[in-house]
Short mmCIF file of C-alpha atoms in Angstrom, two decimals:
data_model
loop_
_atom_site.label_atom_id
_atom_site.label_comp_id
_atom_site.label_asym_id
_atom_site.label_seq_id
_atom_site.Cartn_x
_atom_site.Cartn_y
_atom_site.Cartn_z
CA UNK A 9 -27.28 -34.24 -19.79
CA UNK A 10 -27.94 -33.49 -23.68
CA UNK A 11 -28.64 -30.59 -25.05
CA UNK A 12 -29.99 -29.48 -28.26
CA UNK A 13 -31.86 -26.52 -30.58
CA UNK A 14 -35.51 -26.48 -29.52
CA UNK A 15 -36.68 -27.56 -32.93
CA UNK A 16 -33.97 -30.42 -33.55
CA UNK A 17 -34.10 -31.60 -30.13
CA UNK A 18 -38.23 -32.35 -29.37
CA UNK A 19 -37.76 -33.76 -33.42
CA UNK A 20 -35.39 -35.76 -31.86
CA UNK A 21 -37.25 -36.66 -28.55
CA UNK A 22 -40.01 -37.51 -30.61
CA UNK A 23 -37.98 -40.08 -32.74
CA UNK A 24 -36.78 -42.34 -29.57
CA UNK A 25 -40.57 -42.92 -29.94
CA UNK A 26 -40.20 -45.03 -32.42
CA UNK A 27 -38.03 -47.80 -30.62
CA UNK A 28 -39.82 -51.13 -30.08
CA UNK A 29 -39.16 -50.71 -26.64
CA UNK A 30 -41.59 -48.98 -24.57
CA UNK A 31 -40.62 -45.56 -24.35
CA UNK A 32 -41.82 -42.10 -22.01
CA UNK A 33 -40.85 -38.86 -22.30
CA UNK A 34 -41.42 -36.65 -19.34
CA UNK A 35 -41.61 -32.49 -18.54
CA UNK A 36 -39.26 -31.18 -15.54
CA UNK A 37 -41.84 -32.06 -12.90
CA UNK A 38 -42.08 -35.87 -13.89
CA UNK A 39 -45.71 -35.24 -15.37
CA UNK A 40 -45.72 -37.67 -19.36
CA UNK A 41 -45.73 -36.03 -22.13
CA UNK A 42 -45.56 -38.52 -24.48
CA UNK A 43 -45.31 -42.74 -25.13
CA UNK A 44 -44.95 -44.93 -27.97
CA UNK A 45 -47.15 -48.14 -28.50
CA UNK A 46 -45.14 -50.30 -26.66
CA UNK A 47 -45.44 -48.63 -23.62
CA UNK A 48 -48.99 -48.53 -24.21
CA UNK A 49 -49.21 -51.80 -25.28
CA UNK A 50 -47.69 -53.62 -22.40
CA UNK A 51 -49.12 -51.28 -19.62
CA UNK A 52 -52.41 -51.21 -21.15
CA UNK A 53 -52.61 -47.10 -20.39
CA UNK A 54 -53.48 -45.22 -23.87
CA UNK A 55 -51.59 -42.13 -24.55
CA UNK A 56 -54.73 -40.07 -23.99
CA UNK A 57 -55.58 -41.41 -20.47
CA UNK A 58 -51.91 -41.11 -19.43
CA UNK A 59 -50.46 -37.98 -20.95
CA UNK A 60 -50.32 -35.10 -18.25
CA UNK A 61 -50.49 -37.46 -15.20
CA UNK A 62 -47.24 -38.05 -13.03
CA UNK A 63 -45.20 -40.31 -13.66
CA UNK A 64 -45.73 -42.05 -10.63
CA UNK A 65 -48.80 -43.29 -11.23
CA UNK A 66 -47.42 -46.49 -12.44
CA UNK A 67 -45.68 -47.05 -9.02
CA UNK A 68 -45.81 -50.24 -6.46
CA UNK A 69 -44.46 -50.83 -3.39
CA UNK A 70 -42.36 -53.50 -4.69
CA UNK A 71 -39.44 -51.54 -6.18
CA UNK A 72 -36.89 -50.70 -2.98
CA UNK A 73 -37.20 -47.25 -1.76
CA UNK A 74 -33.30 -47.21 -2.17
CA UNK A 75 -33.69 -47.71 -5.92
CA UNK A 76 -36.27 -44.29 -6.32
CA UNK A 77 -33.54 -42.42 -4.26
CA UNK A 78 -30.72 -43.43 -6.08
CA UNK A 79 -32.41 -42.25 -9.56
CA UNK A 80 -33.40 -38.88 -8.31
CA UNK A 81 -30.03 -38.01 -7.03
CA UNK A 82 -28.79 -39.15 -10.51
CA UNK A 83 -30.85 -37.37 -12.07
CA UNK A 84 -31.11 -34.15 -10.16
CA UNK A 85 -27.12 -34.04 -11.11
CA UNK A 86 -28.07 -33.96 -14.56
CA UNK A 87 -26.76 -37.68 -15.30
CA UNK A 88 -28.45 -40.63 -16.89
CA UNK A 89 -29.82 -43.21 -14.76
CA UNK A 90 -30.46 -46.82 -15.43
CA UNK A 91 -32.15 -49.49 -12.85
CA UNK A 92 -35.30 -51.73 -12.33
CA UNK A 93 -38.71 -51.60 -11.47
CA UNK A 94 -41.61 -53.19 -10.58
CA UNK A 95 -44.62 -51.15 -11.95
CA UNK A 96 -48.48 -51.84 -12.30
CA UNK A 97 -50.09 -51.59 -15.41
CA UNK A 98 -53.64 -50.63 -15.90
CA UNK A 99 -54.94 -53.32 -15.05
CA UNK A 100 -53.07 -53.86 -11.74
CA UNK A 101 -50.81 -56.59 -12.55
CA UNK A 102 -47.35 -56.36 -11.99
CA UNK A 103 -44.69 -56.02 -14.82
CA UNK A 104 -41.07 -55.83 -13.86
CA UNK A 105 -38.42 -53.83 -16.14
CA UNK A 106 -35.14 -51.89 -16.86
CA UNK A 107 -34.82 -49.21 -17.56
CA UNK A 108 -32.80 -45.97 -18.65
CA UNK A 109 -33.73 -42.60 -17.97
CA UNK A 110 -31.84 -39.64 -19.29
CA UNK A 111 -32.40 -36.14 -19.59
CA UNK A 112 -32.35 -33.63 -22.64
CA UNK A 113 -32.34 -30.23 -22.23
CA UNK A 114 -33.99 -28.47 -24.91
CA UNK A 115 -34.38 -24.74 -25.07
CA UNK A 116 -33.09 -23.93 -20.82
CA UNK A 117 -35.83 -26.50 -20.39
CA UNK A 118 -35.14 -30.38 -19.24
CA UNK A 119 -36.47 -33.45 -20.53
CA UNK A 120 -36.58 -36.79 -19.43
CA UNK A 121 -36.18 -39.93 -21.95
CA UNK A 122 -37.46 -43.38 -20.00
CA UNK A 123 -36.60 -46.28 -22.37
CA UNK A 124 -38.34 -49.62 -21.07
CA UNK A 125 -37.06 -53.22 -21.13
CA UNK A 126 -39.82 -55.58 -19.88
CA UNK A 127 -37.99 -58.39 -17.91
CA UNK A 128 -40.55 -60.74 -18.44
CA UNK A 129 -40.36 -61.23 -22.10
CA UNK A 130 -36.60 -61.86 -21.67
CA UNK A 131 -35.06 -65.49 -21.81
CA UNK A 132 -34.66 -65.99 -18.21
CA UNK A 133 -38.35 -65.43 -17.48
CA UNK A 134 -38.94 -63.29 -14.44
CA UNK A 135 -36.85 -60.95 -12.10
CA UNK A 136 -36.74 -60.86 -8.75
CA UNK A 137 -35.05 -57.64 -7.01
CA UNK A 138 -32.23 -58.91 -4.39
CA UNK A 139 -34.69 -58.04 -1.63
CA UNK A 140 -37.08 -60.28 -2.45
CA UNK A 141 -34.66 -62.92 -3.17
CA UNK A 142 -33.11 -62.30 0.10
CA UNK A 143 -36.92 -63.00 2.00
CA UNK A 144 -37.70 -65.63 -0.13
CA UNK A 145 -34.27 -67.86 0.52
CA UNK A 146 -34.95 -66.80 4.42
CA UNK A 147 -38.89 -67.93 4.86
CA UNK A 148 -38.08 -70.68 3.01
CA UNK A 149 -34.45 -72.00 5.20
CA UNK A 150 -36.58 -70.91 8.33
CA UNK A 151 -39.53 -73.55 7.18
CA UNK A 152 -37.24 -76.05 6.32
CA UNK A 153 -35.85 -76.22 9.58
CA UNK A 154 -38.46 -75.31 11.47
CA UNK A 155 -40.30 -78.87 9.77
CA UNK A 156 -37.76 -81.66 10.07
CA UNK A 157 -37.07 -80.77 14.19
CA UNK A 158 -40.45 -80.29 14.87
CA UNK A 159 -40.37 -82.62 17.96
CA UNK A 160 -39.11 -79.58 19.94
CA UNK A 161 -41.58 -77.18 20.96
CA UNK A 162 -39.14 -74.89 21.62
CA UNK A 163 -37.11 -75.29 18.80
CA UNK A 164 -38.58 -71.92 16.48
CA UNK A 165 -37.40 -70.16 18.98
CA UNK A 166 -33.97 -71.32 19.09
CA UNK A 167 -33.92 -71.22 15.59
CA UNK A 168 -34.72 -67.73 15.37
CA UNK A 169 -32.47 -66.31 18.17
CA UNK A 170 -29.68 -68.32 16.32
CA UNK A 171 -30.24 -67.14 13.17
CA UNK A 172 -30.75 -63.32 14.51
CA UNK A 173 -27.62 -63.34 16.87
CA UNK A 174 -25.62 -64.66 13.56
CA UNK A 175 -26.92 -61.70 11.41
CA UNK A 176 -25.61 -59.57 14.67
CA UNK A 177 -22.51 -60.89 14.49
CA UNK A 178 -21.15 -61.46 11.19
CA UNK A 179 -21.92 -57.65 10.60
CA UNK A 180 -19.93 -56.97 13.76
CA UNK A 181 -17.14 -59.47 12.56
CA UNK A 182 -17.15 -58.10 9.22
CA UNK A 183 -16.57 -54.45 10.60
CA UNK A 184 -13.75 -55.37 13.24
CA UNK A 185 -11.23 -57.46 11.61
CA UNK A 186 -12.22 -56.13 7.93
CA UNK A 187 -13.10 -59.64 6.80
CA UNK A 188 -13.94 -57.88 3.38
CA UNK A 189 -17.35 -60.12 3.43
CA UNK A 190 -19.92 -58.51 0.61
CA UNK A 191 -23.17 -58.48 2.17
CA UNK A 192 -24.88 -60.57 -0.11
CA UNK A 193 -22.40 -63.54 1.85
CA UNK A 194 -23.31 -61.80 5.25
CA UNK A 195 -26.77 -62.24 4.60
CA UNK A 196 -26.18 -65.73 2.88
CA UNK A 197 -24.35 -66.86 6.53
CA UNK A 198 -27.38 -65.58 8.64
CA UNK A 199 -29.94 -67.29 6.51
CA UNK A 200 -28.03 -70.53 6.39
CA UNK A 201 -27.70 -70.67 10.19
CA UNK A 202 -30.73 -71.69 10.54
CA UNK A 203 -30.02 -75.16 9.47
CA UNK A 204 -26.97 -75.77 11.77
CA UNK A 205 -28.89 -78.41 13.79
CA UNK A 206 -31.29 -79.91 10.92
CA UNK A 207 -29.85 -83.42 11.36
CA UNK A 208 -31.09 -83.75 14.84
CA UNK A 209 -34.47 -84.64 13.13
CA UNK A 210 -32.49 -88.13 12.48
CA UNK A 211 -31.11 -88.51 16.12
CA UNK A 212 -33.80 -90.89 18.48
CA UNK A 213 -35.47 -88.75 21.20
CA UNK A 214 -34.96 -90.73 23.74
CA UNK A 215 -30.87 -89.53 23.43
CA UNK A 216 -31.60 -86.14 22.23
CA UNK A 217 -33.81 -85.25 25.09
CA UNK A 218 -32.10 -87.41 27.60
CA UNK A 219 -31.84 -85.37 31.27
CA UNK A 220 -28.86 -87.13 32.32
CA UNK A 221 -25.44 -87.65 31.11
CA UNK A 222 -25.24 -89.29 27.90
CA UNK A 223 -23.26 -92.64 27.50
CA UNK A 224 -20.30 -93.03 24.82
CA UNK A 225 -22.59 -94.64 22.53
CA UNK A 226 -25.01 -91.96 22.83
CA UNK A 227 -22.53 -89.29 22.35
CA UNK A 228 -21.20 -91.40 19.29
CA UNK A 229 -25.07 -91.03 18.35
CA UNK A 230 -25.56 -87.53 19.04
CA UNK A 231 -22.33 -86.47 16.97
CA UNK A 232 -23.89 -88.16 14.12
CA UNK A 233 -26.33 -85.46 13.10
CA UNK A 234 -23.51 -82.88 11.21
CA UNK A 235 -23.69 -85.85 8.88
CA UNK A 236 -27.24 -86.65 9.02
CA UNK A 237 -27.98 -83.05 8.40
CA UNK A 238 -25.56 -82.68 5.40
CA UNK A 239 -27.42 -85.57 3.76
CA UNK A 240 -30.69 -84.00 4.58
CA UNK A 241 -29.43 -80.86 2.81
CA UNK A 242 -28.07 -82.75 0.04
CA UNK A 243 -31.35 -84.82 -0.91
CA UNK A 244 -33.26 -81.94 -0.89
CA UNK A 245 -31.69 -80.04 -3.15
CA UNK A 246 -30.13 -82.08 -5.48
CA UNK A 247 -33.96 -82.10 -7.25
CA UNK A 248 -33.88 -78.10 -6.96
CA UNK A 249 -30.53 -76.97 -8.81
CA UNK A 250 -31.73 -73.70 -8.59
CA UNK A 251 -29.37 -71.02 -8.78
CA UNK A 252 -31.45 -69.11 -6.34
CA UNK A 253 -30.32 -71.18 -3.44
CA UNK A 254 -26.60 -72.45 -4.90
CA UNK A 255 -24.56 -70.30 -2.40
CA UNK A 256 -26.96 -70.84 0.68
CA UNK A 257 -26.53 -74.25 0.39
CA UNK A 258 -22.37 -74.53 0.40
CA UNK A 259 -22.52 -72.01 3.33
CA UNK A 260 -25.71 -74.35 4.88
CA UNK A 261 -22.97 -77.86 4.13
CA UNK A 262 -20.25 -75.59 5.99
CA UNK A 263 -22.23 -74.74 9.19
CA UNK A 264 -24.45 -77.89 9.74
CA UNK A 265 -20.94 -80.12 8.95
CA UNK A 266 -18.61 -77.73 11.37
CA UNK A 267 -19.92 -75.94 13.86
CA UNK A 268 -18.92 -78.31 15.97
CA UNK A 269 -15.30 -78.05 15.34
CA UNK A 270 -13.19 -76.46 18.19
CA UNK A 271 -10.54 -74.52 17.09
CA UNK A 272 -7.83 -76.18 19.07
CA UNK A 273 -8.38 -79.51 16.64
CA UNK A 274 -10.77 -81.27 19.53
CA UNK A 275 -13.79 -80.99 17.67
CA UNK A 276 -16.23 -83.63 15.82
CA UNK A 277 -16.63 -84.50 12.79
CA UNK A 278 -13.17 -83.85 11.37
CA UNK A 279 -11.51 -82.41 13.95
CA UNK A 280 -10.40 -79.13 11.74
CA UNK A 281 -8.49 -76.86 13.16
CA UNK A 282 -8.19 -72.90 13.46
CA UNK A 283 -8.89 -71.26 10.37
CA UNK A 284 -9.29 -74.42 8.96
CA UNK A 285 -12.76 -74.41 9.87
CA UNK A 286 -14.80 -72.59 7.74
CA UNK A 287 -15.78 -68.92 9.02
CA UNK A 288 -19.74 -69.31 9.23
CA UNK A 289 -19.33 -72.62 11.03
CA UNK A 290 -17.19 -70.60 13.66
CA UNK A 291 -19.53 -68.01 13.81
CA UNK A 292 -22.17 -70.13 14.22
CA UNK A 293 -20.39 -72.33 17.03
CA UNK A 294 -20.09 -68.97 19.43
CA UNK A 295 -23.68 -68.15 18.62
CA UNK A 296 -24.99 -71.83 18.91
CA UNK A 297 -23.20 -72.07 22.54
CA UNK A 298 -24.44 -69.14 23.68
CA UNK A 299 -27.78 -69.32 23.15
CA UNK A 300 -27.58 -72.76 24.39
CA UNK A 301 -26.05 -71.98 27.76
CA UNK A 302 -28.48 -69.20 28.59
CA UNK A 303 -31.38 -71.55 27.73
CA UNK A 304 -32.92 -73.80 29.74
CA UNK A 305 -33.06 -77.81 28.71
CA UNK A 306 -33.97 -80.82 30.03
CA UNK A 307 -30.67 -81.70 31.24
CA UNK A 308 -29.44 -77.91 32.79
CA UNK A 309 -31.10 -74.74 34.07
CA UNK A 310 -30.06 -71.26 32.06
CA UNK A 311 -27.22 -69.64 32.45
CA UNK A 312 -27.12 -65.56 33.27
CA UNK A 313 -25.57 -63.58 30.21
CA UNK A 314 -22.57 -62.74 32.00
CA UNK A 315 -21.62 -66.42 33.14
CA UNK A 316 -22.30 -67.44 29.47
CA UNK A 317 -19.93 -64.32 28.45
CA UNK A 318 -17.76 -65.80 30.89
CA UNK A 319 -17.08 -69.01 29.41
CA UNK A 320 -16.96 -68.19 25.94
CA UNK A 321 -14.15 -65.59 26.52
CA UNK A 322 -12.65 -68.31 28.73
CA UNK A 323 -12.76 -70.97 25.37
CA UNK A 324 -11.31 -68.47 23.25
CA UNK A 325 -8.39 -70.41 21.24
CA UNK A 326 -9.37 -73.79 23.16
CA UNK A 327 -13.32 -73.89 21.63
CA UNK A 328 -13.56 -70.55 19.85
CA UNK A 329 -11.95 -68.55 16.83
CA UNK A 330 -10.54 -65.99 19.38
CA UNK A 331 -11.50 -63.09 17.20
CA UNK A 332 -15.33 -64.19 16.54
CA UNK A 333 -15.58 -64.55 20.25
CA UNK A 334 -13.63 -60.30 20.87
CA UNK A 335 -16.52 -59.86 18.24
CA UNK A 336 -19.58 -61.35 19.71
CA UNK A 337 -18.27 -59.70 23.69
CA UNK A 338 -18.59 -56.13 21.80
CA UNK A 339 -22.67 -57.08 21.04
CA UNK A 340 -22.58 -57.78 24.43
CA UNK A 341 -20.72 -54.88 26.15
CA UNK A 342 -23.50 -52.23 23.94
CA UNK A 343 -26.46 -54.00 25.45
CA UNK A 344 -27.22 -56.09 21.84
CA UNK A 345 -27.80 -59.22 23.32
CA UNK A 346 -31.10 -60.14 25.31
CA UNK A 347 -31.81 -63.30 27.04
CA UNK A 348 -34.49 -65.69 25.57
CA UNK A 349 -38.10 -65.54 27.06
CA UNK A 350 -38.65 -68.33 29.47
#
């Protein structure tokens, strides 16, 4: 917090108005006292229809709650504050910005300084807030999936109890055994599961919805689609190189190429073994089973929860990472888990 002489400091106050970037100056109570052109300029509000109004009233539901809380503790401590939002401007359209907020004090009564940077006129075009980032990469795995196996009626809601038991779990994980995981890569692991099984799209339907037993051949077949899905992956977004979806897609390659591996070295395609086998494709493997054994298919009837508990804690160091398996039992044992409509 800065404080200065009354006359000095609204002299200076009034100076920061003079920045090209768009500038407010608010009372104690959040209520503008004053802008520059800029500010006027890009939110299309004059000084005289704006001055005396909260500050608020340039507010959307777009900027996280978590982002207006953080700024008012700051600020209510008497420090500076800097951060983004998504406003309106006059005329309703959105305009996204940083900014840095910090309060003068002049004469026992506080001030507060907004300085404006519009993100849009910068040289990487528009920002997107990590929450909408996060949906975005999710809708758009989900739809991807959900499109090339859309032979299976069913399959959405595999996909989804998949993708929301791996969310469950890697949280859990992370917390147990202090995997040190940010959760930017927890949520990049439960969007990505979603395209474990992609490359069945490639696999005949007369194997992959066979009721019987399959034949060596067919198995051969079957096993195929960690590659087929990994090249599915790969043509897709080799056009994209987006940086948006750069991490999601190594953790995607990982789970759709592994989570088949067993960690006793028995798995397909490269038989990996223990921790060689990347975490989310372990992860994934517990989750994939499970959901699998306590749904019914065309060549079994479902399992109860417990059985399927059962024979995962059974597999532990023969099929499973023991520890993601301890993990996944303690979602179970608090009543997490819930079997899948019929």
């Amino acid at each position: 917090m800065i404080s200065y002489s009354m006359e000095n400091s609204m002299k200076n106050l009034h100076t920061l108005l003079e920045l090209a970037d768009a500038v407010i100056i608010t009372d104690a109570d959040h209520r503008i006292i004053a802008v520059n052109h800029a500010y006027e300029t890009i939110t299309g509000h004059s000084s005289k229809s704006i001055i005396g109004k909260k500050a608020g009233i340039l507010r959307t539901p777009y900027t996280p709650k978590e982002t207006y809380a953080e700024m008012k503790e700051a600020l209510s401590q008497g420090a500076s504050w800097s951060g983004v939002f998504t406003n309106y401007k006059r005329n309703h359209e959105l305009w996204n910005s940083s900014i840095t907020i910090t309060p003068f004090v002049c004469d026992n009564t506080t001030y507060y300084v907004g300085v404006f940077r519009e993100l849009e006129q910068l040289q990487r075009g528009h920002y997107l807030d990590e929450g909408r980032v996060g949906n975005i990469q999710s809708s758009l795995l989900k739809v991807l999936a959900i499109s090339c196996e859309i032979r299976d009626p069913g399959i959405e809601s595999h996909l989804s109890s998949v993708q929301q038991m791996t969310e469950w779990l890697v949280v859990r994980h992370n917390q147990r055994v202090a995997t040190d995981l940010s959760e930017e890569a927890l949520a990049h692991i439960a969007h990505s599961s979603i395209l474990h099984d992609i490359g069945k799209s490639g696999i005949p339907e007369g194997i992959l919805y066979k009721p019987g037993p399959l034949a060596s051949y067919e198995r051969t077949i079957i096993e195929m689609h960690t590659q087929i899905g990994l090249d599915i992956v790969d043509k897709i977004f080799r056009e994209l190189d987006d940086e948006l979806f750069k991490k999601e897609l190594n953790i995607a390659k990982n789970i759709i190429l592994h989570h088949h591996e067993k960690w006793d070295g028995s798995g397909y395609p490269h038989r990996l073994q223990g921790e060689n086998i990347p975490l989310e494709a372990r992860i994934v493997s517990v989750v994939d089973v499970f959901d699998a054994l306590i749904s019914k298919r065309p060549y079994k009837e479902k399992w109860s929860i417990e059985k399927a508990i059962h024979y995962l804690v059974e597999q532990k160091s023969i099929h499973f990472d023991p520890e993601v398996v301890d993990s996944f039992v303690t979602l179970y044992e608090e009543g997490t888990l819930s079997p899948p409509e019929s």
